[in-house]
Coordinates of C-alpha atoms in Angstrom, one line a residue:
M1 CA 103.0 124.4 93.6
T2 CA 100.5 127.0 94.8
E3 CA 99.5 127.4 98.1
S4 CA 96.3 124.9 98.1
M5 CA 97.9 122.6 96.3
I6 CA 100.6 122.4 99.3
S7 CA 98.5 122.5 102.0
F8 CA 96.4 119.8 100.2
V9 CA 99.6 117.5 99.9
V10 CA 100.4 118.7 104.0
G11 CA 96.7 117.5 105.1
L12 CA 97.0 114.2 103.2
A13 CA 100.3 113.3 105.1
I14 CA 99.4 114.7 108.5
L15 CA 96.2 112.2 107.4
L16 CA 98.0 109.3 106.7
A17 CA 100.2 109.7 109.8
V18 CA 97.8 109.9 112.4
A19 CA 95.7 107.1 110.5
A20 CA 98.7 104.6 110.6
F21 CA 98.9 106.2 114.6
V22 CA 95.8 104.8 115.6
L23 CA 96.2 101.4 113.9
A24 CA 99.5 100.8 115.5
R25 CA 98.4 101.9 118.8
R26 CA 95.0 99.7 118.7
Y27 CA 97.5 96.5 117.1
R28 CA 99.7 97.1 120.2
R29 CA 96.1 97.2 122.9
E30 CA 94.8 94.3 121.1
G31 CA 97.9 92.0 121.9
P32 CA 100.6 91.0 119.3
G33 CA 99.8 87.4 119.1
G34 CA 99.6 87.1 115.7
S35 CA 101.4 88.9 112.1
V36 CA 99.8 92.2 111.6
V37 CA 98.6 90.7 108.2
Q38 CA 96.5 88.1 110.5
W39 CA 95.5 91.2 112.5
L40 CA 94.2 93.3 109.6
D41 CA 92.3 90.2 108.2
S42 CA 90.6 89.7 111.3
H43 CA 89.2 93.6 111.6
H44 CA 87.3 94.2 108.3
M45 CA 87.2 97.9 107.7
S46 CA 84.0 98.3 105.8
W47 CA 84.3 102.3 105.6
M48 CA 87.5 101.8 102.8
H49 CA 84.8 99.3 100.8
H50 CA 81.5 101.5 100.7
K51 CA 80.3 102.7 97.4
H52 CA 80.7 106.5 96.5

């Protein structure tokens, strides 16, 4: 792989790790009253559904 491809893959892995950390921290802060699926359903992520 080229250096640019390696840096892209590493950057993507870091981004996914940070997103998982932020979601886990937010879930813990708001209280584990229900399951993770119920929590995700109640927190609509409109940024994932916008059209490009």
